[in-house]
XYZ file of C-alpha atoms in Angstrom:
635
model
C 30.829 6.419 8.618
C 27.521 4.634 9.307
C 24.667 7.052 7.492
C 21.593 6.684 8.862
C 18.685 5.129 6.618
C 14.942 6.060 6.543
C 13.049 2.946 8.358
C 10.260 2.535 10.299
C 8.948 -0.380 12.405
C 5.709 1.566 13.148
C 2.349 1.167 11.095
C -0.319 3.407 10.793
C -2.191 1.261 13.175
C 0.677 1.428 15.445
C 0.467 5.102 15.631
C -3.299 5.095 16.427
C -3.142 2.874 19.403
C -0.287 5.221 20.588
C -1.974 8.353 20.488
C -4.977 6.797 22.007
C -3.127 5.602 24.760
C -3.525 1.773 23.774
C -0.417 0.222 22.603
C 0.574 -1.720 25.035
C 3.433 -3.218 23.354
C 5.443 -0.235 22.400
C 8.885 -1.876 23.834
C 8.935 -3.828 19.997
C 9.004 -0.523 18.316
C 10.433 2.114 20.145
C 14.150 1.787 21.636
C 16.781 0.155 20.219
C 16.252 -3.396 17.591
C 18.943 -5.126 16.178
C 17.748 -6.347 12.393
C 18.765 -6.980 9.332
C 17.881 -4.400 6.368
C 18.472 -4.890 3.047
C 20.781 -7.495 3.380
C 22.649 -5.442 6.496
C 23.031 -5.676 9.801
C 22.550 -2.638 11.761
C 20.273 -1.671 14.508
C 16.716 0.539 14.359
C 15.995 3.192 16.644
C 13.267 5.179 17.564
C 12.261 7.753 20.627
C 9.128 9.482 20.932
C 10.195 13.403 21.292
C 8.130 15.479 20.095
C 9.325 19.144 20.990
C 12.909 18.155 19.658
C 14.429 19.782 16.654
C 16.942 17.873 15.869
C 17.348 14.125 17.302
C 21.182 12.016 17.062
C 22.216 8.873 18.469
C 25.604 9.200 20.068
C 27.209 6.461 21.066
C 30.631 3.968 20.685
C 29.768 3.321 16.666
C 30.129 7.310 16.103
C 32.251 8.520 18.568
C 29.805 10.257 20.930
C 29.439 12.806 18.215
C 26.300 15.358 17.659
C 24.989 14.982 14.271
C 26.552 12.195 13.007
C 23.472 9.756 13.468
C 20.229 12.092 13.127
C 17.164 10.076 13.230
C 13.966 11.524 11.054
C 10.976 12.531 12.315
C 7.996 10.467 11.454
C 5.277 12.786 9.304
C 2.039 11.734 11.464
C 3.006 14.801 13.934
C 3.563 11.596 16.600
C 6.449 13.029 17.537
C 8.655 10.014 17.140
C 12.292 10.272 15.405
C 13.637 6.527 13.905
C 15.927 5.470 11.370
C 18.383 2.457 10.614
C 22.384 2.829 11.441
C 24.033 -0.383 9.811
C 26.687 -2.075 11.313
C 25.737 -1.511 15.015
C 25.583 -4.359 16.980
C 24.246 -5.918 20.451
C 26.649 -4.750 23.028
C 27.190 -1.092 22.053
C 26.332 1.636 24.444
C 24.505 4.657 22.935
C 22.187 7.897 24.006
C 20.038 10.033 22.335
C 20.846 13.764 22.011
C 17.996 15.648 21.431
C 17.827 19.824 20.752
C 14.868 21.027 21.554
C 12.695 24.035 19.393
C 13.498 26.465 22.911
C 17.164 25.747 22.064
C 17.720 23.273 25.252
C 19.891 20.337 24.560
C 19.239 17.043 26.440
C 21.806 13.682 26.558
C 18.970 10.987 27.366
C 19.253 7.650 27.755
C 16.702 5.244 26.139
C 13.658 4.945 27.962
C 12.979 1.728 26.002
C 16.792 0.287 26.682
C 16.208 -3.222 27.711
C 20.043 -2.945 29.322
C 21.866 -0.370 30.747
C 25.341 -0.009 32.015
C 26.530 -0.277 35.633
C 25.511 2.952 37.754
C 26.937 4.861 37.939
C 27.775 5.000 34.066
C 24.466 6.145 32.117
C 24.545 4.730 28.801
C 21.895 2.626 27.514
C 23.563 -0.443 25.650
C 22.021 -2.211 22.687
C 20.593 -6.155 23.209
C 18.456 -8.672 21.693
C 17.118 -10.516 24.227
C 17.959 -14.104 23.291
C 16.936 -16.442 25.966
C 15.787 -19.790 25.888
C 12.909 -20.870 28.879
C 12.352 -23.825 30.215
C 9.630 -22.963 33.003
C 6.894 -24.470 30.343
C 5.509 -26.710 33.171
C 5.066 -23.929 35.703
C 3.605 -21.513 33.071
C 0.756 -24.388 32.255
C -0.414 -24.489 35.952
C 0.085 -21.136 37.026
C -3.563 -20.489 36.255
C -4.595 -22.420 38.797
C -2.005 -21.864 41.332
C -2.030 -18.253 41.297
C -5.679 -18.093 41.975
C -7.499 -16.154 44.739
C -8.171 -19.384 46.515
C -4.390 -21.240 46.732
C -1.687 -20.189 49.335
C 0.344 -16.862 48.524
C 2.996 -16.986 50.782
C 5.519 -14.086 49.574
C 9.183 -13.728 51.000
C 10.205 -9.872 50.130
C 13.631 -9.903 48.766
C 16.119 -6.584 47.885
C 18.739 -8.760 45.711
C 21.579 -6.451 46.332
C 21.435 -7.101 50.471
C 19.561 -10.709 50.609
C 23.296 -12.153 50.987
C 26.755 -11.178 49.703
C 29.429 -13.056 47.994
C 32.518 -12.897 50.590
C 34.507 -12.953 48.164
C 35.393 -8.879 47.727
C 32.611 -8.340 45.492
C 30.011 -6.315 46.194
C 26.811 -8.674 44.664
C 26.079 -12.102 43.955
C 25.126 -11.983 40.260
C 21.824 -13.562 38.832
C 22.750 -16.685 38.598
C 24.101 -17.251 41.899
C 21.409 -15.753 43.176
C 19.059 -18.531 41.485
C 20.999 -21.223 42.842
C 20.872 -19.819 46.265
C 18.056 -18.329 46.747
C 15.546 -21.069 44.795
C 17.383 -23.464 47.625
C 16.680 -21.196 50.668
C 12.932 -20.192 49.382
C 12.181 -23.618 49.366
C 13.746 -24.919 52.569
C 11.608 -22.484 54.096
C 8.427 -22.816 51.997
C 7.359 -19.642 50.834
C 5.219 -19.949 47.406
C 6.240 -16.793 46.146
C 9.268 -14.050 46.075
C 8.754 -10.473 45.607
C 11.695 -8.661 43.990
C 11.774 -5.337 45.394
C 12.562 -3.199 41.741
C 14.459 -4.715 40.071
C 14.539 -1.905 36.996
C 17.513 -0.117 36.361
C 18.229 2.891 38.921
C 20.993 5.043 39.470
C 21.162 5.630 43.214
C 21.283 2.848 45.727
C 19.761 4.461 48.458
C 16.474 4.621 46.505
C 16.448 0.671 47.269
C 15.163 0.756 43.316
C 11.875 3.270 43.321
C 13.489 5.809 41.802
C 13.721 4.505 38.103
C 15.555 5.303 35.303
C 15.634 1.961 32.737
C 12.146 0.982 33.329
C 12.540 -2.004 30.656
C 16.093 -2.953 31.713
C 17.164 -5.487 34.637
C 19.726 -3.536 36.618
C 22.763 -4.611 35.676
C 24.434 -4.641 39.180
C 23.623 -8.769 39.123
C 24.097 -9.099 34.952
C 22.371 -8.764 31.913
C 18.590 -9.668 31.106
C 19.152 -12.705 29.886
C 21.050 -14.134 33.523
C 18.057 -12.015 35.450
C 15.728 -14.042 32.990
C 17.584 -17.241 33.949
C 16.650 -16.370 37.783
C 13.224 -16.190 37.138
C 13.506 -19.484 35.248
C 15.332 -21.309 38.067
C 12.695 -20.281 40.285
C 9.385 -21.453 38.324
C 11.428 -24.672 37.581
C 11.478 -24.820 41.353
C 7.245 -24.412 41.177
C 8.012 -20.562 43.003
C 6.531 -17.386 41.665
C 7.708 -14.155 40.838
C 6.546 -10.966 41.687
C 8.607 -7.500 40.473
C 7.830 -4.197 42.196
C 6.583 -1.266 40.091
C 7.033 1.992 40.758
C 4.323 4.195 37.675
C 3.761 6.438 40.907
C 6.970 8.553 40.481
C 10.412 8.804 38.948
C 14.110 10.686 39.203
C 14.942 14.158 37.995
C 18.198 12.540 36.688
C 19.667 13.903 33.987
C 19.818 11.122 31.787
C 16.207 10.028 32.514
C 12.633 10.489 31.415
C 12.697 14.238 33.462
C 11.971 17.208 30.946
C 12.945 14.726 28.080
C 12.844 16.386 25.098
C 13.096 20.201 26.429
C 9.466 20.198 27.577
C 7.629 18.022 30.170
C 6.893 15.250 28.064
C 6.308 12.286 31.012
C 5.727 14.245 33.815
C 2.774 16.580 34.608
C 3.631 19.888 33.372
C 1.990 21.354 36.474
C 3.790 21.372 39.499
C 1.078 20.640 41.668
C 0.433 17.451 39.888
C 3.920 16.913 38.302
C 6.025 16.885 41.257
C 6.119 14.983 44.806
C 7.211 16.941 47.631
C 7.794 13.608 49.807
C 10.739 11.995 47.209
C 11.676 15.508 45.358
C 10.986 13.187 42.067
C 8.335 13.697 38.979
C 4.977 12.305 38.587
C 3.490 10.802 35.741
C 1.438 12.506 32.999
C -1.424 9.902 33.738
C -3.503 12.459 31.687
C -1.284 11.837 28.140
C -2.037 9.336 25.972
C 1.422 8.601 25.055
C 2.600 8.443 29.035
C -0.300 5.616 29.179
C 0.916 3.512 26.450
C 4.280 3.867 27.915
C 3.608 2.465 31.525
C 1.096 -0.440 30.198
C 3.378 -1.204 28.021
C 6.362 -1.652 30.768
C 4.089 -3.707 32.855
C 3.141 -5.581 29.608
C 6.305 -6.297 28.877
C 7.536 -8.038 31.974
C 4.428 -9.987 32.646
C 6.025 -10.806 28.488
C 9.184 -10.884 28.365
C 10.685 -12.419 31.988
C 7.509 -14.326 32.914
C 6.648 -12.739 35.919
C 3.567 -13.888 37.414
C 2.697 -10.597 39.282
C 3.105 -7.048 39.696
C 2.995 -5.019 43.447
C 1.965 -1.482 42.718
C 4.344 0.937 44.727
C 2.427 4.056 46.595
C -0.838 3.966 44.744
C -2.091 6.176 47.438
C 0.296 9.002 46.181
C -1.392 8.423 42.401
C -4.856 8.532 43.401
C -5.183 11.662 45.963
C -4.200 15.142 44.320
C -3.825 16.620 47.939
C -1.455 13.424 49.075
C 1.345 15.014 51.005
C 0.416 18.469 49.978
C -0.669 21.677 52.071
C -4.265 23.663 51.388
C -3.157 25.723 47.822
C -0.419 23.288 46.732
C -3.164 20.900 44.731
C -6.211 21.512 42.927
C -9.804 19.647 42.865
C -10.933 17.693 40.387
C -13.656 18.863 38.399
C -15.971 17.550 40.936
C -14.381 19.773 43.207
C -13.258 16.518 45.151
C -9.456 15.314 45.404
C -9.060 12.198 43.694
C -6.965 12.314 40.799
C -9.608 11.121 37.933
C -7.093 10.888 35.402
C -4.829 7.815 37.468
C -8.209 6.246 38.434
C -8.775 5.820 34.644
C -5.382 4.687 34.116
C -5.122 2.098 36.848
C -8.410 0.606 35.446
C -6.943 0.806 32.288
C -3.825 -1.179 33.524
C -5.410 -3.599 35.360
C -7.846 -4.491 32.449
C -4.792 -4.789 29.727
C -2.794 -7.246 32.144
C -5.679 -9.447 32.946
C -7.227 -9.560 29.418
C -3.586 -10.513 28.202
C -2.206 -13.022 30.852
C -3.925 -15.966 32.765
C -2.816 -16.809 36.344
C -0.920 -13.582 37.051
C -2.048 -11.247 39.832
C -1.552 -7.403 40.427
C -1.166 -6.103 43.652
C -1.686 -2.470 45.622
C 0.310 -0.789 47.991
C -2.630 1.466 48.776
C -2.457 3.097 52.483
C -6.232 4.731 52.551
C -9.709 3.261 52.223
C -10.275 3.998 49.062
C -12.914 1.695 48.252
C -13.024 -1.237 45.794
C -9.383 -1.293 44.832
C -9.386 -5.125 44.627
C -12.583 -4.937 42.758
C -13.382 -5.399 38.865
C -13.375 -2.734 36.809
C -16.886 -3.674 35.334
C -18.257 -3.574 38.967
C -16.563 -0.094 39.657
C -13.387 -0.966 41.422
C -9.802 -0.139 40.220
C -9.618 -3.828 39.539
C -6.273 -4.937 41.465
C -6.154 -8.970 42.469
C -5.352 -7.688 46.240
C -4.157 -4.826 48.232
C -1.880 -4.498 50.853
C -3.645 -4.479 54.367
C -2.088 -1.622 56.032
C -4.580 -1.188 58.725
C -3.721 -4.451 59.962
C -0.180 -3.922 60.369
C -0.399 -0.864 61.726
C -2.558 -2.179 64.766
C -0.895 -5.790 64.942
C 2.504 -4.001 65.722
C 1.403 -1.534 67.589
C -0.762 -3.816 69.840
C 2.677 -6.725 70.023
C 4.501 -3.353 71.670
C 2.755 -3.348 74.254
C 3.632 -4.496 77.533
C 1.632 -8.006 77.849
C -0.018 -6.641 80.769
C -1.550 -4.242 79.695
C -3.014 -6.281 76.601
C -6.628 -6.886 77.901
C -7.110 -2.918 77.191
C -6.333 -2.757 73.892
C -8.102 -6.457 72.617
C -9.516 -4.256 69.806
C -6.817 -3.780 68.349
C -6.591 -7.382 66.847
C -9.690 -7.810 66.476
C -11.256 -4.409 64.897
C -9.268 -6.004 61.064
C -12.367 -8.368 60.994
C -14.470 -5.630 60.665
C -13.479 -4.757 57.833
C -11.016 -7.833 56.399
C -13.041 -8.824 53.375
C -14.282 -5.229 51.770
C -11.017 -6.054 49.753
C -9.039 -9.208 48.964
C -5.884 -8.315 51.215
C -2.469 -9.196 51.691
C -1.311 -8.875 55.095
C 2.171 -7.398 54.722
C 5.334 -7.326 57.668
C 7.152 -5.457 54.643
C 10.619 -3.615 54.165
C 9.165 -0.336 55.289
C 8.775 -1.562 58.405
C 12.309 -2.513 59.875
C 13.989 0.964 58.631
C 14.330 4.258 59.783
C 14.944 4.047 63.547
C 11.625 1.772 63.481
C 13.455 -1.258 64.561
C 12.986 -4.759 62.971
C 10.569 -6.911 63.645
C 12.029 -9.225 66.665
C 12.627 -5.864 68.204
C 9.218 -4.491 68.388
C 8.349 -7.056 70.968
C 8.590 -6.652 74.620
C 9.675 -8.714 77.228
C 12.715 -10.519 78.377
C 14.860 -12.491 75.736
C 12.368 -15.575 75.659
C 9.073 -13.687 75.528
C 10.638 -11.701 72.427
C 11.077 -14.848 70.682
C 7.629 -16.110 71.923
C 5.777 -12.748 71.000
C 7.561 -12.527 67.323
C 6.030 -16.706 66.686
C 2.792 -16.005 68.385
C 2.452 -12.909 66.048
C 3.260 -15.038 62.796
C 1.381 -17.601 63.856
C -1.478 -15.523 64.133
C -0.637 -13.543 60.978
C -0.650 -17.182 59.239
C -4.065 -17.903 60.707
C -5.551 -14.540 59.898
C -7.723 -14.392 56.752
C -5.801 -13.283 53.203
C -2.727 -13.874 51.800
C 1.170 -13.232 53.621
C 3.848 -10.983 52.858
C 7.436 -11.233 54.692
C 10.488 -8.895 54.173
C 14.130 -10.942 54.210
C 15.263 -11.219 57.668
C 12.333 -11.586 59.719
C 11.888 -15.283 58.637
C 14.646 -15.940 61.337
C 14.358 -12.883 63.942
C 17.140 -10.765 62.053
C 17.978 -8.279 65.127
C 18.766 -5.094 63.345
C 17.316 -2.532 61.266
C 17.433 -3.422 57.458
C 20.908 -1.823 55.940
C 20.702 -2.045 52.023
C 24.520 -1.620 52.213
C 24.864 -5.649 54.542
C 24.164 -8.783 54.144
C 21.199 -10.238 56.380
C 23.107 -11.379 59.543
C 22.900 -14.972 58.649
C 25.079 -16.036 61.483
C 22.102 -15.305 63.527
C 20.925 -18.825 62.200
C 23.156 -20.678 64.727
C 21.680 -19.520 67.935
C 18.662 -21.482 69.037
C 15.895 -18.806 69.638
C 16.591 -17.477 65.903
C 17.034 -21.076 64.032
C 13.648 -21.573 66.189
C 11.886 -18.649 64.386
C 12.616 -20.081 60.653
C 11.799 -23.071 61.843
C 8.195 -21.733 62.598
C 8.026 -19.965 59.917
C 8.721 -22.982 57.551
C 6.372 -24.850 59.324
C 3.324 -22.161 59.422
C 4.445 -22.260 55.514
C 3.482 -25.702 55.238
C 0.321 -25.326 57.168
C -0.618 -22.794 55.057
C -0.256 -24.823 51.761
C -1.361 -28.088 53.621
C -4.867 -27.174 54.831
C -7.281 -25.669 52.875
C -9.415 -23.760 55.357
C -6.589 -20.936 55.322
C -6.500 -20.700 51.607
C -9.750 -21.265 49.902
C -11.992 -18.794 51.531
C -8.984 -16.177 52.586
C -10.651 -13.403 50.805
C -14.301 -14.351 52.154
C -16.513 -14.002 55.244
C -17.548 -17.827 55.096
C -13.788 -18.644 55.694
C -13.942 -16.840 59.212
C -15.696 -17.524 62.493
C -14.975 -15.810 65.577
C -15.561 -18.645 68.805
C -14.785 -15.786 71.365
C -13.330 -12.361 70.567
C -14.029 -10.598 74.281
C -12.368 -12.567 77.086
C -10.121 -9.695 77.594
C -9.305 -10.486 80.725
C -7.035 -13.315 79.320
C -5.964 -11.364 76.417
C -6.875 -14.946 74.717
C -8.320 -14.855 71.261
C -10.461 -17.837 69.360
C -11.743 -18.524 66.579
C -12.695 -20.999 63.332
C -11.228 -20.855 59.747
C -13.418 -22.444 57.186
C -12.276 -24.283 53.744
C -15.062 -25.111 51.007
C -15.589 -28.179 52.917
C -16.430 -28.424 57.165
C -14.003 -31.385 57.454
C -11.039 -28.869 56.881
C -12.467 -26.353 59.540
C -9.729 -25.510 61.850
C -10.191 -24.156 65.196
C -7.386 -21.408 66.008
C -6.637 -20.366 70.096
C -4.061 -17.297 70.728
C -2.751 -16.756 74.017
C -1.253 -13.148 74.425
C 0.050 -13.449 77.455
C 2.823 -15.240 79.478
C 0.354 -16.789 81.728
C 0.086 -21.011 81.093
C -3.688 -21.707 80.852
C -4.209 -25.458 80.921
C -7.605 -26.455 80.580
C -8.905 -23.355 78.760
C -12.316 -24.088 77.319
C -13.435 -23.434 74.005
C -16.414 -23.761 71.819
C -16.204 -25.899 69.311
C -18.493 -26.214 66.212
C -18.948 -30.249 66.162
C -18.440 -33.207 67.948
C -15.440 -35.780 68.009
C -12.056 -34.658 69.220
C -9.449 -32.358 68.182
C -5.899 -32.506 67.147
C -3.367 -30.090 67.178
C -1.860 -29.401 63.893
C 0.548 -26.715 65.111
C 1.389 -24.812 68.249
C 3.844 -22.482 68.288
C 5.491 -23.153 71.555
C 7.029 -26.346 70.660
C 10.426 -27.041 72.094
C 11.737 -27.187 68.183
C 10.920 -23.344 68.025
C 12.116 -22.512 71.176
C 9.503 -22.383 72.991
C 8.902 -24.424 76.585
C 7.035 -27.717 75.497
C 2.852 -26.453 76.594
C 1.841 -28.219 73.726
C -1.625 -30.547 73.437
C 0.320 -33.546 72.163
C -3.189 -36.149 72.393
C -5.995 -35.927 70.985
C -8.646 -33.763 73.144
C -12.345 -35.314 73.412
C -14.641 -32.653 72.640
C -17.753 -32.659 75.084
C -21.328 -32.296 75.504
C -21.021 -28.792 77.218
C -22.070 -25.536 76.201
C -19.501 -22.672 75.768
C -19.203 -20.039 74.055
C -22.643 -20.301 72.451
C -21.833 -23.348 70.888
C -23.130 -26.986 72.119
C -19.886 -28.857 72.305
C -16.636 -27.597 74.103
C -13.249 -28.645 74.541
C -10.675 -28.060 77.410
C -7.433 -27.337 75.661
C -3.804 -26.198 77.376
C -3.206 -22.825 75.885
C 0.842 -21.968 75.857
C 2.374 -19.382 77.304
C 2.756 -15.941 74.679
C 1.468 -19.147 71.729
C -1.052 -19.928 69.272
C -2.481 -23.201 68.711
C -4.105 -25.213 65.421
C -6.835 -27.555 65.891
C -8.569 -29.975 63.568
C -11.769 -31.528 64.361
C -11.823 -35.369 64.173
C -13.938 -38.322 64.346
């Protein structure tokens, strides 16, 4: 038998910063650590649990047996149990058994495992991460490509129903995944993937947001170091990588981070703020020190560890309002009597500061549903100090308004253009996410109306607008070729789809609205200010045509934009333009190559000496049917 030995990893220091809520690298000292003591192999644990009695590791090496492995409590009153067990190795599953002083015993799996076994098996398994990068020449320009001011073009991925194998199994692994899905992201051209969560979770239905191993890859795909060799493949491919995080909420699970040691040591101990009626899960102690140095440090440590260049903050409304999703007498006011929830406000600041103080060129980004205001603001200037926030708002009204019979589209104008009101009081992303092609919603293809062609035509006039529209682009898997169903974690995308000409049409608009993107600087540079937008004319309504200007840092790049919401050809349309020479069209998204029926402004148009629009110069251009054009002013 393997006794346990009296170690400790920790330093007084260590202990500080953990009780003040600002160790942000606990993952190297709690969990599990192979290393060498005294000339013997073994492996170090250590759990914080701090109303426990007793703690054990159980596991293969003992036999699952109580008692056998107790750990000793540190003397600091942190509440953290740790010793050495020699001979363990990488590989072996294990738990921690904890009896609490109220008599409760709890089988827990390490919050701090950095691998897990398959779900629905619970053990946390020992590892050393071990692997070797080669993404060196992506990590040295990432600063620059990651800023504010280059194209963020992000394709949404869940990796358990992007494609399956065919082959009777149920996934591709990690590595397969790389080789396929590096090759497919940049065929189409997207600069970025977002990995919906990719942290260990028991329940598939959950999609991933309902965590259990928040420092563990799941390990339905393979182990850390294969998800690590994903990421890899993709920055070798110059494509970023950005994980979703879910701090908002987690399971009840019996093996998780729910009433750990006997008490409520991560969630809220009241149930008003400790419990969310909406996903029956726990909330966050964003209050405790320790629950602080816990979530920066997960964050931390795969910004660290797997060289992710971004996080996307899952349901930050829920964190921020106490009464979110509650009835009058189910939540409490602040002390201000008001109803944010002052103790996540600090903590998201707090978050924010520690992964932009400790990484260049990585961004962090909010799913935030309200106006709250400044989220993508610095902390120093009073904002929450995200890189960007989702812009709800604007997908709210763009697929409402793309519902609507095109007839009736010169009533409801406003709502496309009512987002430039308020576009740059944050730095947004505009998002066609997952949430929106589930739940009897329908996907995106079959929100819009009309007959079989006008679908097609409405779903690339509404990217092509999207991709013209100041800030940066979000697209679930699926939509990137007019996937016809609802999303089903359980499928595959219906890839067959990509034989039939309407849907091979759509990727090939998207890949091409991709390249625009990247290509021309006026929809990059200035995405996040007013100086990169110009509305030309916002109220002929009657035409349900919209135009306007998108500005780079220099007037050269300027492009002139011209959407056509209806099915009605309008050759000679005239525009005002904001200098002379002629223009060229860059892109127009009823090109026979998309499927659309050829009105396309294939010469140069001479701009003339007439005023429109309250401009000086104008130009007659042939507007397509359901389309959106590109121009570029010329000498």
């Amino acid at each position: 038998m393997n006794q346990t030995k009296s170690f400790s990893l920790f330093t007084d220091f260590d202990i500080d910063l953990f009780k003040a809520g600002k160790h942000f690298q606990l993952y190297e000292k709690l969990g599990a650590h192979p290393l060498t003591v005294d000339g013997v192999e073994g492996v170090y644990f250590a759990v914080w649990a701090p109303s426990a009695r007793t703690v054990s590791v159980i596991g293969d090496f003992n036999y699952w047996v109580q008692g056998e492995n107790q750990l000793f409590v540190r003397w600091d009153s942190s509440g953290i149990w740790e010793g050495f067990i020699p001979n363990v190795k990488a590989g072996t599953r294990y738990k921690f058994k904890i009896q609490s002083h109220n008599g409760l015993i709890t089988e827990k799996a390490d919050p701090f495992a950095f691998y897990c076994e398959m779900p629905p098996n619970t053990a946390s398994i020992v590892w050393k991460h071990n692997y070797k990068w080669k993404d060196d020449a992506w990590m040295k320009k990432r600063a620059k490509v990651n800023q504010l001011n280059q194209p963020f073009s992000v394709y949404e991925v869940h990796l358990g129903s992007w494609r399956r194998p065919g082959d009777g199994r149920k996934f591709l692994n990690y590595e397969e995944l790389g080789d396929q899905l590096v090759e497919y992201v940049l065929e189409t051209g997207f600069t970025h993937v977002e990995f919906m969560p990719v942290m260990e979770y028991p329940y598939d239905p959950s999609w991933g947001y309902q965590l259990v191993g928040y420092f563990a890859p799941t390990s339905r795909f393979g182990n850390p170091d294969q998800f690590a060799l994903l990421v890899d493949k993709l920055h070798q491919a110059g494509i970023g990588v950005i994980l979703d995080w879910v701090p908002s909420h987690f399971p009840d699970d019996a093996h998780g981070l729910g009433f750990f040691d006997g008490s409520h040591l991560y969630e809220h101990p009241d149930r008003r703020k400790g419990y969310h009626p909406d996903w029956k899960s726990l909330v966050f102690n964003y209050g405790r020190n320790e629950v602080r140095s816990f979530l920066i440090s997960n964050a931390i440590f795969w910004l660290q560890q797997f060289h992710v260049d971004g996080l996307r903050v899952d349901a930050v409304a829920s964190m921020l309002y106490l009464d979110y999703s509650r009835k009058d007498g189910e939540w409490e006011p602040n002390i201000f009597g008001g109803r944010e929830n002052l103790e996540t406000i600090s903590f998201l600041k707090d978050f924010n500061e520690a992964v932009y103080s400790n990484f260049d060129g990585v961004q962090t980004i909010a799913e935030e549903s309200t106006a709250f205001p400044m989220v993508s603001r610095p902390t120093f200037a009073g904002g929450l100090g995200f890189g960007m926030k989702w812009m709800m708002g604007w997908m709210h009204d763009t697929l409402q308004y793309f519902k609507k019979e095109t007839v009736y589209r010169k009533y409801h104008q406003n709502d496309l253009t009512f987002s430039m009101t308020y576009a740059f009081s944050e730095n947004f992303m505009l998002p066609l996410s997952h949430d929106e092609v589930v739940y009897g919603k329908h996907s995106i293809l079959g929100r819009m109306v009309g007959d079989e062609w006008q679908r097609f035509a409405n779903l690339r006039l509404l990217y092509g607008y999207m991709f013209t529209h100041p800030g940066t682009k979000l697209l679930f898997m699926g939509a990137e070729f007019g996937q016809s169903s609802e999303w089903n974690f359980e499928g595959s995308l219906d890839w067959h789809l990509l034989q039939f000409g309407y849907h091979s049409g759509i990727k090939a608009t998207i890949t091409a609205l991709n390249k625009l993107y990247k290509s021309e600087p006026a929809l990059h540079e200035k995405q996040f200010s007013p100086e990169g937008f110009e509305w030309i004319n916002y109220s002929d309504h009657q035409n349900a045509v919209l135009s306007y200007i998108r500005k780079g840092e220099n007037a050269k790049d300027d492009l002139v934009i011209v959407c056509n919401m209806t099915p009605v050809v309008r050759p000679g349309y005239r525009i005002g333009v904001p200098a002379k020479g002629k223009l060229k069209e860059l892109f127009n998204s009823d090109q026979l190559a998309y499927g659309g029926s050829g009105v396309v402004n294939d010469k140069a148009i001479k701009i003339d000496d007439q005023a429109w629009d309250g401009r000086a110069q104008s130009a007659a251009v042939n507007l397509p049917p359901l389309g959106v054009a590109v121009f570029k002013i010329s000498k």
